[in-house]
Short mmCIF file of C-alpha atoms (C1' of nucleotides) in Angstrom, two decimals:
data_model
loop_
_atom_site.label_atom_id
_atom_site.label_comp_id
_atom_site.label_asym_id
_atom_site.label_seq_id
_atom_site.Cartn_x
_atom_site.Cartn_y
_atom_site.Cartn_z
CA UNK A 1 -12.22 15.20 -7.41
CA UNK A 2 -11.68 12.86 -4.07
CA UNK A 3 -11.80 10.09 -6.90
CA UNK A 4 -11.15 6.52 -5.83
CA UNK A 5 -8.07 6.57 -8.08
CA UNK A 6 -6.63 9.21 -5.36
CA UNK A 7 -7.26 6.85 -2.77
CA UNK A 8 -5.84 3.94 -4.54
CA UNK A 9 -2.65 5.68 -5.12
CA UNK A 10 -0.46 4.28 -2.58
CA UNK A 11 -1.34 0.89 -4.20
CA UNK A 12 -1.35 2.21 -7.51
CA UNK A 13 2.46 3.33 -7.46
CA UNK A 14 3.95 -0.06 -8.59
CA UNK A 15 1.11 -0.49 -11.44
CA UNK A 16 2.25 2.87 -12.60
CA UNK A 17 5.84 2.42 -12.48
CA UNK A 18 5.61 -1.01 -14.23
CA UNK A 19 3.29 0.90 -16.89
CA UNK A 20 5.59 3.66 -16.94
CA UNK A 21 8.53 0.92 -17.74
CA UNK A 22 6.67 -0.58 -20.41
CA UNK A 23 6.08 2.52 -22.07
CA UNK A 24 9.92 2.75 -23.01
CA UNK A 25 9.71 -0.99 -24.45
CA UNK A 26 8.19 -4.18 -24.39
CA UNK A 27 9.41 -6.22 -21.55
CA UNK A 28 9.15 -9.55 -19.72
CA UNK A 29 8.00 -10.05 -15.85
CA UNK A 30 11.16 -11.44 -14.48
CA UNK A 31 13.17 -8.38 -15.93
CA UNK A 32 10.64 -5.89 -14.80
CA UNK A 33 10.56 -7.48 -11.22
CA UNK A 34 14.50 -7.14 -11.11
CA UNK A 35 14.43 -3.63 -11.82
CA UNK A 36 11.67 -2.72 -9.44
CA UNK A 37 13.56 -4.81 -6.94
CA UNK A 38 16.52 -2.54 -7.41
CA UNK A 39 14.73 0.61 -7.38
CA UNK A 40 11.84 0.38 -4.85
CA UNK A 41 12.28 -3.09 -3.38
CA UNK A 42 9.65 -4.88 -4.98
CA UNK A 43 9.42 -8.51 -4.42
CA UNK A 44 9.24 -11.07 -7.14
CA UNK A 45 6.12 -12.66 -5.81
CA UNK A 46 4.11 -9.53 -6.66
CA UNK A 47 5.05 -9.05 -10.01
CA UNK A 48 3.09 -12.00 -11.47
CA UNK A 49 -0.28 -11.09 -10.05
CA UNK A 50 0.18 -7.47 -10.87
CA UNK A 51 0.75 -8.16 -14.44
CA UNK A 52 -2.31 -10.60 -14.70
CA UNK A 53 -4.32 -8.13 -12.99
CA UNK A 54 -3.05 -5.54 -15.55
CA UNK A 55 -3.86 -7.86 -18.53
CA UNK A 56 -7.38 -8.59 -16.91
CA UNK A 57 -7.82 -5.09 -16.91
CA UNK A 58 -6.95 -4.57 -20.60
CA UNK A 59 -3.76 -2.26 -19.77
CA UNK A 60 -1.14 -4.51 -21.49
CA UNK A 61 -1.28 -7.67 -24.12
CA UNK A 62 1.23 -10.43 -24.21
CA UNK A 63 3.43 -12.66 -26.54
CA UNK A 64 5.87 -15.32 -26.43
CA UNK A 65 9.19 -15.22 -27.52
CA UNK A 66 12.09 -17.78 -27.19
CA UNK A 67 15.05 -16.58 -24.96
CA UNK A 68 17.60 -19.09 -25.35
CA UNK A 69 18.46 -19.24 -21.96
CA UNK A 70 15.78 -20.45 -19.93
CA UNK A 71 12.04 -20.95 -20.97
CA UNK A 72 10.50 -18.64 -23.37
CA UNK A 73 9.83 -15.43 -22.26
CA UNK A 74 6.44 -13.90 -22.00
CA UNK A 75 6.80 -10.31 -23.20
CA UNK A 76 4.18 -7.31 -22.25
CA UNK A 77 3.20 -4.54 -24.40
CA UNK A 78 1.44 -1.63 -23.52
CA UNK A 79 -2.20 -0.93 -25.04
CA UNK A 80 -3.89 2.00 -25.86
CA UNK A 81 -5.62 1.85 -22.90
CA UNK A 82 -2.60 1.28 -20.78
CA UNK A 83 -0.81 4.39 -22.15
CA UNK A 84 -3.89 6.31 -21.09
CA UNK A 85 -3.85 4.69 -17.67
CA UNK A 86 -0.31 5.72 -17.41
CA UNK A 87 -1.00 9.42 -18.16
CA UNK A 88 -3.75 9.54 -15.81
CA UNK A 89 -1.89 7.59 -12.84
CA UNK A 90 1.11 9.69 -13.68
CA UNK A 91 -0.72 13.13 -12.81
CA UNK A 92 -2.54 11.56 -10.02
CA UNK A 93 0.81 10.66 -8.58
CA UNK A 94 2.02 14.15 -9.25
CA UNK A 95 -0.89 15.61 -7.16
CA UNK A 96 -0.55 13.41 -4.62
CA UNK A 97 3.10 13.96 -4.16
CA UNK A 98 2.78 17.58 -4.15
CA UNK A 99 0.20 17.22 -1.19
CA UNK A 100 2.59 15.17 0.60
CA UNK A 101 5.32 17.75 0.24
CA UNK A 102 3.21 20.49 1.48
CA UNK A 103 2.12 18.62 4.58
CA UNK A 104 5.66 17.82 5.02
CA UNK A 105 6.61 21.48 4.59
CA UNK A 106 9.45 22.88 6.26
CA UNK A 107 9.88 19.35 8.37
CA UNK A 108 11.91 18.43 5.19
CA UNK B 1 19.67 -1.37 2.39
CA UNK B 2 16.64 -3.12 1.35
CA UNK B 3 15.09 -2.46 4.67
CA UNK B 4 11.35 -3.51 5.41
CA UNK B 5 11.00 0.18 6.11
CA UNK B 6 11.44 1.05 2.22
CA UNK B 7 8.95 -1.95 1.62
CA UNK B 8 6.63 -0.42 4.07
CA UNK B 9 6.76 3.15 2.74
CA UNK B 10 3.60 2.78 0.73
CA UNK B 11 1.66 2.07 3.79
CA UNK B 12 3.97 4.39 5.77
CA UNK B 13 2.90 7.55 4.23
CA UNK B 14 -0.30 8.40 5.94
CA UNK B 15 1.92 7.62 9.28
CA UNK B 16 4.69 10.09 8.22
CA UNK B 17 1.95 12.72 7.38
CA UNK B 18 0.30 12.25 10.66
CA UNK B 19 3.65 12.74 12.45
CA UNK B 20 4.54 15.68 10.13
CA UNK B 21 1.17 17.19 11.13
CA UNK B 22 1.94 16.56 14.88
CA UNK B 23 5.62 18.24 14.70
CA UNK B 24 3.98 21.48 14.31
CA UNK B 25 1.66 21.06 17.21
CA UNK B 26 -0.61 18.55 19.25
CA UNK B 27 -3.48 17.89 17.58
CA UNK B 28 -6.68 15.18 18.29
CA UNK B 29 -7.62 12.75 15.76
CA UNK B 30 -10.53 14.24 14.40
CA UNK B 31 -9.26 17.40 13.32
CA UNK B 32 -6.05 15.50 11.67
CA UNK B 33 -8.55 13.37 9.74
CA UNK B 34 -10.36 16.21 8.48
CA UNK B 35 -6.82 17.64 7.07
CA UNK B 36 -5.59 14.43 5.86
CA UNK B 37 -9.28 13.76 4.13
CA UNK B 38 -8.54 17.12 2.31
CA UNK B 39 -5.30 16.78 1.52
CA UNK B 40 -4.97 13.06 -0.08
CA UNK B 41 -8.50 11.68 0.78
CA UNK B 42 -8.15 9.82 3.69
CA UNK B 43 -11.36 8.30 5.22
CA UNK B 44 -12.20 8.85 9.03
CA UNK B 45 -12.43 5.29 10.17
CA UNK B 46 -8.86 5.22 9.02
CA UNK B 47 -7.41 7.44 11.58
CA UNK B 48 -8.17 5.98 14.92
CA UNK B 49 -6.55 2.58 14.41
CA UNK B 50 -3.51 4.22 13.08
CA UNK B 51 -3.77 6.66 16.36
CA UNK B 52 -3.61 3.60 18.38
CA UNK B 53 -1.08 1.83 16.43
CA UNK B 54 1.17 4.93 16.89
CA UNK B 55 0.70 5.17 20.42
CA UNK B 56 1.45 1.45 20.69
CA UNK B 57 4.57 1.93 19.02
CA UNK B 58 5.20 4.76 21.41
CA UNK B 59 5.59 7.78 18.69
CA UNK B 60 2.76 9.37 20.51
CA UNK B 61 1.44 9.75 23.96
CA UNK B 62 -2.05 11.55 24.69
CA UNK B 63 -3.78 13.81 27.13
CA UNK B 64 -7.63 14.52 27.37
CA UNK B 65 -9.02 18.26 26.94
CA UNK B 66 -12.26 19.69 27.28
CA UNK B 67 -13.39 21.14 24.49
CA UNK B 68 -16.93 22.96 24.84
CA UNK B 69 -18.17 21.94 21.70
CA UNK B 70 -18.66 18.09 22.07
CA UNK B 71 -16.97 15.28 24.14
CA UNK B 72 -13.46 15.79 25.21
CA UNK B 73 -10.62 15.60 22.99
CA UNK B 74 -7.98 13.59 23.00
CA UNK B 75 -4.70 14.98 21.99
CA UNK B 76 -1.64 13.43 20.36
CA UNK B 77 1.87 14.80 20.98
CA UNK B 78 4.79 13.33 19.65
CA UNK B 79 7.31 11.60 21.74
CA UNK B 80 11.28 11.48 21.08
CA UNK B 81 10.66 8.39 19.38
CA UNK B 82 8.13 9.88 17.21
CA UNK B 83 10.34 12.61 16.25
CA UNK B 84 13.26 10.41 15.60
CA UNK B 85 10.56 8.16 13.42
CA UNK B 86 9.38 11.30 11.70
CA UNK B 87 13.03 12.31 10.63
CA UNK B 88 13.92 8.44 8.91
CA UNK B 89 10.48 8.08 7.41
CA UNK B 90 11.07 11.48 5.78
CA UNK B 91 14.67 10.30 4.39
CA UNK B 92 13.08 6.99 3.09
CA UNK B 93 10.06 8.87 1.39
CA UNK B 94 12.60 11.19 -0.33
CA UNK B 95 14.48 8.40 -1.39
CA UNK B 96 11.37 6.48 -2.73
CA UNK B 97 9.79 9.71 -4.55
CA UNK B 98 13.31 10.18 -6.34
CA UNK B 99 13.23 6.42 -7.60
CA UNK B 100 9.44 7.04 -8.69
CA UNK B 101 10.56 10.02 -10.38
CA UNK B 102 13.52 8.02 -11.91
CA UNK B 103 11.36 5.30 -13.35
CA UNK B 104 8.89 7.82 -14.56
CA UNK B 105 11.92 9.68 -16.26
CA UNK B 106 10.57 11.72 -19.39
CA UNK B 107 6.94 10.34 -19.16
CA UNK B 108 6.36 13.09 -16.92
"C1'" DA C 1 -37.77 18.02 21.88
"C1'" DG C 2 -35.25 17.54 17.92
"C1'" DA C 3 -31.82 18.07 14.68
"C1'" DA C 4 -27.05 19.31 13.25
"C1'" DG C 5 -22.59 19.32 14.79
"C1'" DT C 6 -18.36 17.48 17.30
"C1'" DA C 7 -15.90 14.06 18.62
"C1'" DC C 8 -14.90 9.63 19.74
"C1'" DC C 9 -14.75 4.66 18.29
"C1'" DT C 10 -15.53 -0.56 16.53
"C1'" DT C 11 -16.45 -4.01 12.78
"C1'" DG C 12 -16.31 -6.45 8.70
"C1'" DC C 13 -14.77 -6.26 3.88
"C1'" DA C 14 -11.69 -6.53 0.14
"C1'" DC C 15 -7.16 -5.83 -1.90
"C1'" DG C 16 -2.64 -6.08 -2.61
"C1'" DG C 17 2.65 -6.91 -1.49
"C1'" DC C 18 5.64 -10.43 0.57
"C1'" DA C 19 7.86 -14.58 1.79
"C1'" DA C 20 8.10 -19.27 0.73
"C1'" DG C 21 7.64 -22.88 -2.52
"C1'" DG C 22 7.35 -25.00 -7.10
"C1'" DT C 23 8.28 -26.02 -12.28
"C1'" DA C 24 10.97 -26.19 -16.41
"C1'" DC C 25 14.74 -24.94 -19.55
"C1'" DC C 26 19.40 -24.17 -20.40
"C1'" DG C 27 24.65 -23.78 -20.50
"C1'" DT C 28 28.80 -24.90 -17.88
"C1'" DG C 29 31.78 -27.65 -15.16
"C1'" DT C 30 33.57 -32.32 -13.49
"C1'" DA D 1 26.33 -38.39 -18.40
"C1'" DC D 2 25.42 -35.56 -14.40
"C1'" DA D 3 24.51 -32.13 -11.27
"C1'" DC D 4 24.25 -27.38 -10.34
"C1'" DG D 5 23.37 -22.57 -10.82
"C1'" DG D 6 21.02 -19.18 -13.24
"C1'" DT D 7 16.75 -17.53 -15.90
"C1'" DA D 8 12.08 -17.50 -16.02
"C1'" DC D 9 7.70 -18.79 -15.27
"C1'" DC D 10 3.74 -19.28 -11.58
"C1'" DT D 11 0.88 -20.26 -6.99
"C1'" DT D 12 -0.26 -20.45 -2.08
"C1'" DG D 13 -1.14 -18.44 2.39
"C1'" DC D 14 -0.47 -14.85 5.28
"C1'" DC D 15 -0.60 -10.17 7.26
"C1'" DG D 16 -1.43 -5.47 7.27
"C1'" DT D 17 -4.09 -1.56 6.45
"C1'" DG D 18 -7.34 1.37 4.24
"C1'" DC D 19 -12.36 2.01 4.05
"C1'" DA D 20 -17.47 2.22 4.49
"C1'" DA D 21 -20.70 1.75 7.47
"C1'" DG D 22 -22.29 1.80 11.92
"C1'" DG D 23 -22.75 3.54 16.73
"C1'" DT D 24 -22.02 6.28 20.93
"C1'" DA D 25 -22.30 10.70 23.60
"C1'" DC D 26 -22.00 15.55 24.39
"C1'" DT D 27 -23.24 20.55 23.01
"C1'" DT D 28 -25.82 24.28 21.00
"C1'" DC D 29 -29.13 25.93 17.79
"C1'" DT D 30 -34.12 26.19 16.58
#
DNA sequence: AGAAGTACCTTGCACGGCAAGGTACCGTGT
DNA sequence: ACACGGTACCTTGCCGTGCAAGGTACTTCT
């Protein structure tokens, strides 16, 4: 039960969020970074290593597409295994969130 | 608004939880570690550096107390500034949690 | 005496987020 | 024609932190 996934949650939140965004439609790193920057204050320098890692892990695949406003965009698309990862990470997150809330208790 | 605190949240969760535990009564590291290990899978090796950091930051103070079952226990006690830190970290956490939930959206 | 449990702490590793810097392409203004 | 600002890509180097593993010391139980 005390899987390493559980332990990795703190690091895994960003990955999970990116997976969640991609589950709603293909997207490219720069736009993902902008959304995440607004939402949770993620820096742009974070996204590219993250995306590469996810690609290496087989969670996403990529394709290029012209944009007409700058260099061609590299779109990322969820793979099946990415979708599975999303599902399991979300449930891990919920467990974690619950545990934290329990610890916080009436402090909140 | 995009304070570094926001960014630090992922690292700050453990600290916040420890502060929350201490807000319910003084405690010693070994016991805190046990509770946290059960709750969120924290390792024992994590707690001691963390407690020292918190002490350096003035969030906690310490006193020794004999235990009759092993070496004397080093109890930690929340300082005023620790209580303030707890309050602000909890509100940061709630913001973060909300942001994540928003991103997850109907994926959940 | 030895083992097991409590409680303290340190060291070395690995990973990931960040700031800063760098490249290249495009449209608009002068 | 040229410079500028925006879009979009990516890399490098640093630092913090969580972890596993190892180490010390005291007490109780067998």
